[in-house]
mmCIF file of C-alpha atoms in Angstrom:
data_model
loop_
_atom_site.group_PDB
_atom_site.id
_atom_site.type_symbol
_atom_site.label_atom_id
_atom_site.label_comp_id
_atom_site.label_asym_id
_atom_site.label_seq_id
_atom_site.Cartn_x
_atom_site.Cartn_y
_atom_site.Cartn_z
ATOM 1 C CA UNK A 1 -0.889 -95.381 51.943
ATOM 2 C CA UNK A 2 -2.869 -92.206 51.260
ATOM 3 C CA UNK A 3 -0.372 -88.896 50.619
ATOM 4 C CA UNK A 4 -1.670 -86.133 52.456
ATOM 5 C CA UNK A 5 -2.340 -83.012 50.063
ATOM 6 C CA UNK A 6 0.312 -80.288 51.279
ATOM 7 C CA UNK A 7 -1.634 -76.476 51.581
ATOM 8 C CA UNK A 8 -0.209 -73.742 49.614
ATOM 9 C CA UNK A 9 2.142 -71.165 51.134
ATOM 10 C CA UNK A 10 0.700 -68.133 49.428
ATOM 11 C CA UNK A 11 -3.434 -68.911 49.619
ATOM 12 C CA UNK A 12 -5.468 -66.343 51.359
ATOM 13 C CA UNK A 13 -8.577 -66.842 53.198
ATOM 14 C CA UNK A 14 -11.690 -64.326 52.110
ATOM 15 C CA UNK A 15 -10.874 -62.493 54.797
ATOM 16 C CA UNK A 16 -7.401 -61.743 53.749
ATOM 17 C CA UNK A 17 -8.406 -61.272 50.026
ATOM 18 C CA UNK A 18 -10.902 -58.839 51.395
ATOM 19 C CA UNK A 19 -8.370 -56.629 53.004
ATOM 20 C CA UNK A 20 -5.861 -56.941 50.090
ATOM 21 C CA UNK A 21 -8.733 -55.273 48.044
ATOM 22 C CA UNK A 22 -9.600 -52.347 50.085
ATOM 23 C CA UNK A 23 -5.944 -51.556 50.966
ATOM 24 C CA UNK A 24 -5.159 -51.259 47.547
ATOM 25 C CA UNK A 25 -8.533 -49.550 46.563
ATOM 26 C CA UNK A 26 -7.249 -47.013 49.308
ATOM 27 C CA UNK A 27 -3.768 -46.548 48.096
ATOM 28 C CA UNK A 28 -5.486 -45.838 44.484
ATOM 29 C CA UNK A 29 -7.708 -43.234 45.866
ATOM 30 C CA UNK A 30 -4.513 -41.443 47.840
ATOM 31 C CA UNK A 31 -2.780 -41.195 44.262
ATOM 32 C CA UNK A 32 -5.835 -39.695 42.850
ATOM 33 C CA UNK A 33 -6.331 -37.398 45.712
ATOM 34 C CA UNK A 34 -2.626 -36.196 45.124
ATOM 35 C CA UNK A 35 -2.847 -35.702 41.594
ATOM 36 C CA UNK A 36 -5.934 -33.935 41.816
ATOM 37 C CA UNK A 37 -5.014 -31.346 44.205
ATOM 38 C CA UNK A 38 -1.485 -30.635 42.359
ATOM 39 C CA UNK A 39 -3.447 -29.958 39.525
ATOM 40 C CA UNK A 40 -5.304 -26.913 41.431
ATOM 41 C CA UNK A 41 -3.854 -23.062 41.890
ATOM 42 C CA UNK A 42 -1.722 -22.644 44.940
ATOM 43 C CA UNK A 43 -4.277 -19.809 45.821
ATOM 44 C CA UNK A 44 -7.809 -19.011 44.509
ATOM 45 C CA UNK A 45 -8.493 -16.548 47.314
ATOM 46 C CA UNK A 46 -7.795 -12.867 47.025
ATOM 47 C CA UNK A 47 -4.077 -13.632 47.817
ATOM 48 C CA UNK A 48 -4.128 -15.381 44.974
ATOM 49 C CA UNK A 49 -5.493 -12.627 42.497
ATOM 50 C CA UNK A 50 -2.623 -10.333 43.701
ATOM 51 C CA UNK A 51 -0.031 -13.046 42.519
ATOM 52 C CA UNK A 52 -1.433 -13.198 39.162
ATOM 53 C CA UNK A 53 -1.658 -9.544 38.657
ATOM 54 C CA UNK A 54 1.561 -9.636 39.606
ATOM 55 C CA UNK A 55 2.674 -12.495 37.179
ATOM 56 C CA UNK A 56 0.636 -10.642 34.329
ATOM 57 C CA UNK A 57 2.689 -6.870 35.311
ATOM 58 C CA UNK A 58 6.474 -8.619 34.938
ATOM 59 C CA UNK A 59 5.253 -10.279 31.880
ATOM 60 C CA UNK A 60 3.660 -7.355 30.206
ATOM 61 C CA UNK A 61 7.551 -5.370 31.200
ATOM 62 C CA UNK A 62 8.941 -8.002 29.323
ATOM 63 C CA UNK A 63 7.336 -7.459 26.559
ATOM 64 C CA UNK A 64 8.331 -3.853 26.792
ATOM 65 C CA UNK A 65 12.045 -4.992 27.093
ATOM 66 C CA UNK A 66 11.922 -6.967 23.855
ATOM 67 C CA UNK A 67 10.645 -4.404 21.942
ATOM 68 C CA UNK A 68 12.706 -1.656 23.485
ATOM 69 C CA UNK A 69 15.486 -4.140 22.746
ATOM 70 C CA UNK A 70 14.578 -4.265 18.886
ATOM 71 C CA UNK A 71 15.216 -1.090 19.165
ATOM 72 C CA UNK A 72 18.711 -0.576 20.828
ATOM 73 C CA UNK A 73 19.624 -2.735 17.860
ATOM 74 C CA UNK A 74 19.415 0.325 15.420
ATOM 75 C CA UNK A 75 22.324 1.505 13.843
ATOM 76 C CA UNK A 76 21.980 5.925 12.947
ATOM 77 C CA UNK A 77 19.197 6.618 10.545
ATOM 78 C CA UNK A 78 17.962 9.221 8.078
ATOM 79 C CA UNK A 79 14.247 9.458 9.717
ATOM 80 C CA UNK A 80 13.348 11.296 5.759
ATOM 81 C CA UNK A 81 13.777 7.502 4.452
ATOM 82 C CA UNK A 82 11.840 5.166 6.951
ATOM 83 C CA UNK A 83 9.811 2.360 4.916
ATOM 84 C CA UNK A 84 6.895 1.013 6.160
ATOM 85 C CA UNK A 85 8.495 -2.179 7.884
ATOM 86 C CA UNK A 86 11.474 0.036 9.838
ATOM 87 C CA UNK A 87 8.359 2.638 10.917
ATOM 88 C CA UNK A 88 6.672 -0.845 12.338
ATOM 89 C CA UNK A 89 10.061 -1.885 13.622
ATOM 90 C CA UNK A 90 10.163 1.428 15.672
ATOM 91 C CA UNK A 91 6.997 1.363 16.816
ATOM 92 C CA UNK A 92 5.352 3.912 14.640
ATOM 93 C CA UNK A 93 1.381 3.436 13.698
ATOM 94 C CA UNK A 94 0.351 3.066 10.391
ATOM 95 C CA UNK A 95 -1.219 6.486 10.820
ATOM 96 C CA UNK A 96 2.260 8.157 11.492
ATOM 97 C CA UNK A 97 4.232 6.116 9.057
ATOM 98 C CA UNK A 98 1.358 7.573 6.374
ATOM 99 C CA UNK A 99 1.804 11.252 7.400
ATOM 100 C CA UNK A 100 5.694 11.019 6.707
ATOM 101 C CA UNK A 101 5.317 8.987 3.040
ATOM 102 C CA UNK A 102 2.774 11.826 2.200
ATOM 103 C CA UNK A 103 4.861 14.951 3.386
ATOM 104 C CA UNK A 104 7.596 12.841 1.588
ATOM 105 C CA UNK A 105 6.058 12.845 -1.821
ATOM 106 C CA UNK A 106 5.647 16.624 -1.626
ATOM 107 C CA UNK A 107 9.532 16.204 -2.292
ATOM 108 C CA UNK A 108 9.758 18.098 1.200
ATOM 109 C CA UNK A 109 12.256 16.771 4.039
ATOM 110 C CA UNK A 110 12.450 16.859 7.810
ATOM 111 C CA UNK A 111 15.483 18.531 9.045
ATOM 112 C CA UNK A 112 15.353 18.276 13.113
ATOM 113 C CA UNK A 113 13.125 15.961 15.825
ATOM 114 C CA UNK A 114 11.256 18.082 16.254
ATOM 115 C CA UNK A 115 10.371 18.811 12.869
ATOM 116 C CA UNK A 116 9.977 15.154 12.106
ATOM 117 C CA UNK A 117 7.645 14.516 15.588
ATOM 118 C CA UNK A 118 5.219 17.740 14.211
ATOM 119 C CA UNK A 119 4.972 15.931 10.536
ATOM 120 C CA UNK A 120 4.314 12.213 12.270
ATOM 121 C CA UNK A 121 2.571 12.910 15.603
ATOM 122 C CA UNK A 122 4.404 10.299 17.004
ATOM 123 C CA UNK A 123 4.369 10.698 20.974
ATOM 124 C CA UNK A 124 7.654 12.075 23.228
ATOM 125 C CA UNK A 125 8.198 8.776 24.859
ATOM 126 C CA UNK A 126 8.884 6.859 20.839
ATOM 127 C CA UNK A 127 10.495 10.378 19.943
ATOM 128 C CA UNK A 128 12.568 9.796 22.964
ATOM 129 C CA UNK A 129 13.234 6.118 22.115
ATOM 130 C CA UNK A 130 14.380 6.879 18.819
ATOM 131 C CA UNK A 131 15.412 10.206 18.260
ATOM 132 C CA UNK A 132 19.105 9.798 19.077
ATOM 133 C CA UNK A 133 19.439 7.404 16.273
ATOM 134 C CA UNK A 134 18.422 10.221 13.599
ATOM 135 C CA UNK A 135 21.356 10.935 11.206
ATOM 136 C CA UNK A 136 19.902 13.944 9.622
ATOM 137 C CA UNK A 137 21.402 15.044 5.676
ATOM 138 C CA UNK A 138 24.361 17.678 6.012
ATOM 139 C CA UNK A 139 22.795 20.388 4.522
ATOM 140 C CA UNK A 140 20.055 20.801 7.423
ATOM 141 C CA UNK A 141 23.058 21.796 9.351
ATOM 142 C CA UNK A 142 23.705 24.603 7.713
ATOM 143 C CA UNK A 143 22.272 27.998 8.232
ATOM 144 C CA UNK A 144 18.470 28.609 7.333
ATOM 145 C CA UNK A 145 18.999 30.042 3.913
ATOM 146 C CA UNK A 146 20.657 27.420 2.244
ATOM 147 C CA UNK A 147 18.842 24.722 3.589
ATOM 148 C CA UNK A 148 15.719 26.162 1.816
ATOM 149 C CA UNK A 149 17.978 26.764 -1.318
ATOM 150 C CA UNK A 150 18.453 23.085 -1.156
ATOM 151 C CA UNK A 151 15.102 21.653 -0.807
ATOM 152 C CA UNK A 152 13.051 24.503 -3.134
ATOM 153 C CA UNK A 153 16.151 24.436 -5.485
ATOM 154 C CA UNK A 154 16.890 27.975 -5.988
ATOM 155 C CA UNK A 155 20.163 30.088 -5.294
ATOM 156 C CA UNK A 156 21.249 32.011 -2.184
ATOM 157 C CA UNK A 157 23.545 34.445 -1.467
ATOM 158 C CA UNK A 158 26.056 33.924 1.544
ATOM 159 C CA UNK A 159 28.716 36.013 2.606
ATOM 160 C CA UNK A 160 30.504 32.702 0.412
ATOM 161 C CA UNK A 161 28.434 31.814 -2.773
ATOM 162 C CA UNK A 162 27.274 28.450 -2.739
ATOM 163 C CA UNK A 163 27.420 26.459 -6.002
ATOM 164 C CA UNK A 164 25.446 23.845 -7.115
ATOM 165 C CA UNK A 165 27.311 20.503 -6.619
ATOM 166 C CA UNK A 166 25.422 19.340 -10.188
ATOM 167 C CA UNK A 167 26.818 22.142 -12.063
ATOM 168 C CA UNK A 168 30.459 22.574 -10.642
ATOM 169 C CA UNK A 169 33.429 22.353 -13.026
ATOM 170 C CA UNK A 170 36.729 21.118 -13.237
ATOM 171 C CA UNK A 171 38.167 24.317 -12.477
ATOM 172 C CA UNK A 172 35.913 25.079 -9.310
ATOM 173 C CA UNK A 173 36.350 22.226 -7.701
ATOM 174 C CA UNK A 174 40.163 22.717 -8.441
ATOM 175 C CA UNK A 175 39.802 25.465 -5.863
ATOM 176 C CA UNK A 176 39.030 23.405 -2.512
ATOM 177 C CA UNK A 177 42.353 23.081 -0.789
ATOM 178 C CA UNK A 178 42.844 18.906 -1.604
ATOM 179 C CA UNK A 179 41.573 18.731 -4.681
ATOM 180 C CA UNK A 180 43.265 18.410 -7.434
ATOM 181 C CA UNK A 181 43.213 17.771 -11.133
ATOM 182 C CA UNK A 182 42.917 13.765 -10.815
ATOM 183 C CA UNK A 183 40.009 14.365 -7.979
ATOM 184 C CA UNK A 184 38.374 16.711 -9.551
ATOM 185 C CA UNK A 185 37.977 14.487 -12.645
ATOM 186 C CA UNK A 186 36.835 11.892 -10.207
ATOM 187 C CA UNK A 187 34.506 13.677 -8.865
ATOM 188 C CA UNK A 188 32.482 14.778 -12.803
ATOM 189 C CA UNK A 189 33.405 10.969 -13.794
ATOM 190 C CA UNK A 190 31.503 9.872 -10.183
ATOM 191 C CA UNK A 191 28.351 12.110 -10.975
ATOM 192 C CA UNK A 192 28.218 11.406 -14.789
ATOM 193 C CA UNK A 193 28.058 7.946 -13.669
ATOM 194 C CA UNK A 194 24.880 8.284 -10.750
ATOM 195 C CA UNK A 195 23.037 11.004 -13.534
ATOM 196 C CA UNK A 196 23.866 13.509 -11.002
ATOM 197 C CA UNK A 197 24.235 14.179 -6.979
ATOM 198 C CA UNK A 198 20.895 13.626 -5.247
ATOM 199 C CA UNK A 199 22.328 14.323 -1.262
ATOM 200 C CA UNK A 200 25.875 16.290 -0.523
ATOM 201 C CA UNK A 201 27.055 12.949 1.368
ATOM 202 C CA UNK A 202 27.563 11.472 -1.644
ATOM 203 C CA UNK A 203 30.215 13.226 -2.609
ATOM 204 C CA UNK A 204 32.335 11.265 0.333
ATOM 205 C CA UNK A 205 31.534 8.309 -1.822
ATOM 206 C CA UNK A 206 34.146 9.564 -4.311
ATOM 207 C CA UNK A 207 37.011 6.892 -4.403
ATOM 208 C CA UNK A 208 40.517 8.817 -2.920
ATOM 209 C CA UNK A 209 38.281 12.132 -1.045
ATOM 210 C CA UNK A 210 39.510 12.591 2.335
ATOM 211 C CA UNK A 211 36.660 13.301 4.551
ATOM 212 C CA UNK A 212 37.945 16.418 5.782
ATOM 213 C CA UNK A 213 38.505 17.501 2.020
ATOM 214 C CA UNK A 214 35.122 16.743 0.901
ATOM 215 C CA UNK A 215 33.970 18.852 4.676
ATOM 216 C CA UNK A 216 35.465 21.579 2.776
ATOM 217 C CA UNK A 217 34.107 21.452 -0.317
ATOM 218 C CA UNK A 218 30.631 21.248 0.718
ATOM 219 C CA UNK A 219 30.878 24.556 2.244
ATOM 220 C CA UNK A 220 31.048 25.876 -0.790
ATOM 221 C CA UNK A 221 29.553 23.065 -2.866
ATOM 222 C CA UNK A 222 25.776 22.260 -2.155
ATOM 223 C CA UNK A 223 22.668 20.131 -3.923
ATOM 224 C CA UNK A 224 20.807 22.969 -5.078
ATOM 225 C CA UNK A 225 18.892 21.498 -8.088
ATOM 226 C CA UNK A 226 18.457 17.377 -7.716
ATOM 227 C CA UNK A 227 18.805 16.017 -11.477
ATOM 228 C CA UNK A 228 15.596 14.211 -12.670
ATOM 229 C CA UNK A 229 16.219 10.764 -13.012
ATOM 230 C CA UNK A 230 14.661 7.326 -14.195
ATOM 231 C CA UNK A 231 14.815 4.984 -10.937
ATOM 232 C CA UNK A 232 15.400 1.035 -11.343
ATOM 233 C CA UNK A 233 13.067 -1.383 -10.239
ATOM 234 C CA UNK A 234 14.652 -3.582 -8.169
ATOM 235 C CA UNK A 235 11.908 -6.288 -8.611
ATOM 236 C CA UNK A 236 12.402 -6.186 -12.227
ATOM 237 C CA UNK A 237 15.695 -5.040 -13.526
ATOM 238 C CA UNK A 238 18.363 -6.936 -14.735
ATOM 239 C CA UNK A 239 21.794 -7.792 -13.113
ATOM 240 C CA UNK A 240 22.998 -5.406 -16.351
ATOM 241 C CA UNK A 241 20.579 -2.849 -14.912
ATOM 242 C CA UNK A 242 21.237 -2.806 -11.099
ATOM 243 C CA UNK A 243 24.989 -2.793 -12.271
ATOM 244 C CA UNK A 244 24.686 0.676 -14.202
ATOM 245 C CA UNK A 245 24.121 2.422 -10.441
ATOM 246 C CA UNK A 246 27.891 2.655 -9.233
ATOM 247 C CA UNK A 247 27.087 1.677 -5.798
ATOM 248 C CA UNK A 248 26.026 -2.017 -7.190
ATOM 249 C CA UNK A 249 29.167 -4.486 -7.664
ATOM 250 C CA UNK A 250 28.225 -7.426 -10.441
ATOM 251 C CA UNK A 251 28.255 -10.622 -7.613
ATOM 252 C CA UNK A 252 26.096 -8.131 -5.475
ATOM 253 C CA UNK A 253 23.435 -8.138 -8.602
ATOM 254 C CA UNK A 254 23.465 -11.411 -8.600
ATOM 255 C CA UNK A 255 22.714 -12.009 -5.265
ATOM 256 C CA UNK A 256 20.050 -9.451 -5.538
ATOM 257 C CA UNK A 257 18.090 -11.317 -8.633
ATOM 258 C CA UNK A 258 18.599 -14.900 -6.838
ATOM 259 C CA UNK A 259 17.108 -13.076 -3.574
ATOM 260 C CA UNK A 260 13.942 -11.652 -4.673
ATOM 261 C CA UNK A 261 13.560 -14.992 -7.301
ATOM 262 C CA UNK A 262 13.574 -16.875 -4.176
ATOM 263 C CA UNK A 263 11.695 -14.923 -1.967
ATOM 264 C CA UNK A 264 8.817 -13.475 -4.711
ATOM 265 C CA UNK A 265 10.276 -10.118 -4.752
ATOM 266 C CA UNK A 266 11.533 -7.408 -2.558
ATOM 267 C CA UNK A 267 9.172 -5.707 -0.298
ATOM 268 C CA UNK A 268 11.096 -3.220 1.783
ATOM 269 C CA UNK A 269 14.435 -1.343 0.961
ATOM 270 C CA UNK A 270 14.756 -2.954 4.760
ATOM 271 C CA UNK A 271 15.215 -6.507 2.717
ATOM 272 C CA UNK A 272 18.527 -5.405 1.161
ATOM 273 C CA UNK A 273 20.432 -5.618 4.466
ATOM 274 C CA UNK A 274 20.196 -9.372 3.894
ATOM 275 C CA UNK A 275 22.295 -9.962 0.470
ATOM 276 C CA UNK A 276 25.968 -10.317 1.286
ATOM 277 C CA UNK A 277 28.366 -7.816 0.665
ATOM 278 C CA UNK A 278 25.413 -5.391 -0.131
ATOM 279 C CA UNK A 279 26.435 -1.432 1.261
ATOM 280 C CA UNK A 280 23.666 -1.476 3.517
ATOM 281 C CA UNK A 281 25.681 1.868 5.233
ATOM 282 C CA UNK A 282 24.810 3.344 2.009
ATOM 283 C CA UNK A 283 21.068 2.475 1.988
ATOM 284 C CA UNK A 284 19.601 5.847 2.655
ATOM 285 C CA UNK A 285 21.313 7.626 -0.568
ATOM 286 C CA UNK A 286 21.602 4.307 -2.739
ATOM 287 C CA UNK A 287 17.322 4.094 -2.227
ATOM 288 C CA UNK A 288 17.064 7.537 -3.911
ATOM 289 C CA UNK A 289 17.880 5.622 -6.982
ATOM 290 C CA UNK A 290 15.792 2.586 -6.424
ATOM 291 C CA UNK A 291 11.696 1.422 -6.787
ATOM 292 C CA UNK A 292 10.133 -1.102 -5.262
#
C-alpha cells in the first residue's frame, strides 16, 4: 500500500512568494522614506531663516549672560592692581589692560572711575559693568592736597599736619584717642616687620586696632614716602622666604611651594586665591610685596 506524501502547511506558491517580496520591499522603502525626511529642517523656506536667526539671537544673549555672570561673581577690587588674567576676566582688551600696567609703572595710581576709564579707554557699558566693584585706597578720599602728597611723596600743610605713617613715633601715635603704649608698639613692631607701610589700609592689619581707632589715626597719619623695598619672588623663594612677609603663615608657604611645584609656577597674583587658608582679602596690599 503506497502512503500518500502529506503537503506542507507553510509552502507558498510563486505567486505568494512574489507578493511576500514586494510587501516587504515596500515596508523597507516606508522606513527609509521616514528616516530620511526626519533627518531634514522643519523649514528651509524663508520661515525657516527667521527661526534660525532667531535660535542664533537667544544663543548669542546667552553668551552675554555667562560672561556678565563671571562677572557678578566679583568680590570689591582695587582697579590700581588688576593682572592681566582679572583684566581678561572683566572683559578688558589687551590694549586697555597695557595702558593701565604702563601708567602703573610710572608709580602713578588711579583714584576715581573716571580717572581709571580716561587711563584704559575701556567703554561706559564695561565701566558700567564693573565700576561698582572698585574699592579705591583711602587716601584718594581725602582732599586734593594730600592725595598728591601721597603719590609724589612730599609734605602738605592742612589746617591738621599730616605725618608720614613711615616716620611716626611712639609718642605720636600715643596721641590718637585708642592708642596706647602696647598699640603703639604694635604698630613700629608691625612696620619693622613689612620694611615699612606701602598703603594706609594696612595699618587695620595691626593685631588689637579697632577700625574706628585706626579711622582716626589716618587722619592724621598718611603714606607720604613708600619705603624702597626688595620684593620676593614667589616662583622662587623659599617657604623661609615667603614666611619673612607677616601676612604669610608657615602651612600657607607650604602650600604655596607644593602649588606652583605642581602647577610649573605661578602666573597671576589671581592664582593665589586657590591655596587654602591663603588671605586672598588681603591680595591687593600683600602683592605690593610680591614678583611674579
Amino acid at each position: 500500500m503506497k502512503l500518500r506524501k502529506r503537503k506542507p502547511h507553510f509552502e507558498f506558491s510563486k505567486q505568494e512568494r512574489s507578493g511576500i517580496f514586494f510587501l516587504l520591499l515596500i515596508i523597507v522603502l516606508l522606513q527609509l522614506g521616514y528616516v530620511t525626511f526626519k533627518s531634514f529642517p522643519a523649514n528651509i523656506d524663508g520661515d525657516g531663516l527667521s527661526t534660525d536667526s532667531i535660535i542664533q539671537l537667544q544663543i548669542t544673549a546667552l553668551k552675554k549672560k555667562a560672561l556678565r555672570k563671571g562677572v557678578d561673581t566679583l568680590y570689591p577690587f582695587n582697579p590700581n592692581f588688576i593682572t592681566d588674567y582679572k583684566g581678561y576676566r572683566l572683559g578688558m582688551s589687551v590694549a586697555e589692560i597695557d595702558r593701565l600696567l604702563a601708567f602703573r609703572s610710572k608709580n602713578d595710581y588711579v583714584s576715581s572711575s573716571k580717572e581709571f576709564q580716561e587711563v584704559t579707554g575701556i567703554s561706559d557699558s564695561l565701566l558700567g559693568i564693573i565700576a561698582p566693584y572698585f574699592k579705591f585706597p583711602e587716601w584718594t578720599k581725602t582732599d586734593k592736597a594730600v592725595s598728591d602728597a601721597v603719590r609724589k611723596g612730599t609734605t602738605v600743610r592742612t589746617a591738621v599736619e599730616i605725618i608720614d605713617l613711615n616716620k611716626a613715633t611712639l609718642e605720636e601715635l600715643k596721641s590718637v584717642q585708642g592708642i596706647g603704649e602696647k598699640l603703639s608698639e604694635r604698630i613700629l613692631k608691625f612696620r619693622n616687620r613689612l620694611g615699612g607701610f606701602m598703603v594706609e589700609e594696612q595699618l587695620y592689619d595691626v593685631y588689637g586696632l579697632e577700625a574706628q581707632v585706626a579711622e582716626r589715626a589716618l587722619k592724621r597719619f598718611k603714606v607720604l614716602q613708600r619705603p624702597d623695598i626688595e620684593k620676593i619672588n614667589i616662583n622662587s623663594a623659599s617657604v623661609a622666604e615667603l614666611v619673612k612677609l607677616v601676612y604669610i603663615r608657615y602651612a600657607v608657604a607650604q602650600e604655596i611651594v607644593a602649588y606652583r611645584e605642581t602647577n610649573g609656577g605661578i602666573r597671576s597674583f589671581d592664582e593665589l586665591d586657590y591655596i587654602p587658608d591663603f588671605p586672598f582679602d588681603k591680595i591687593d596690599r600683600i602683592a605690593l610685596y610680591l614678583s611674579l
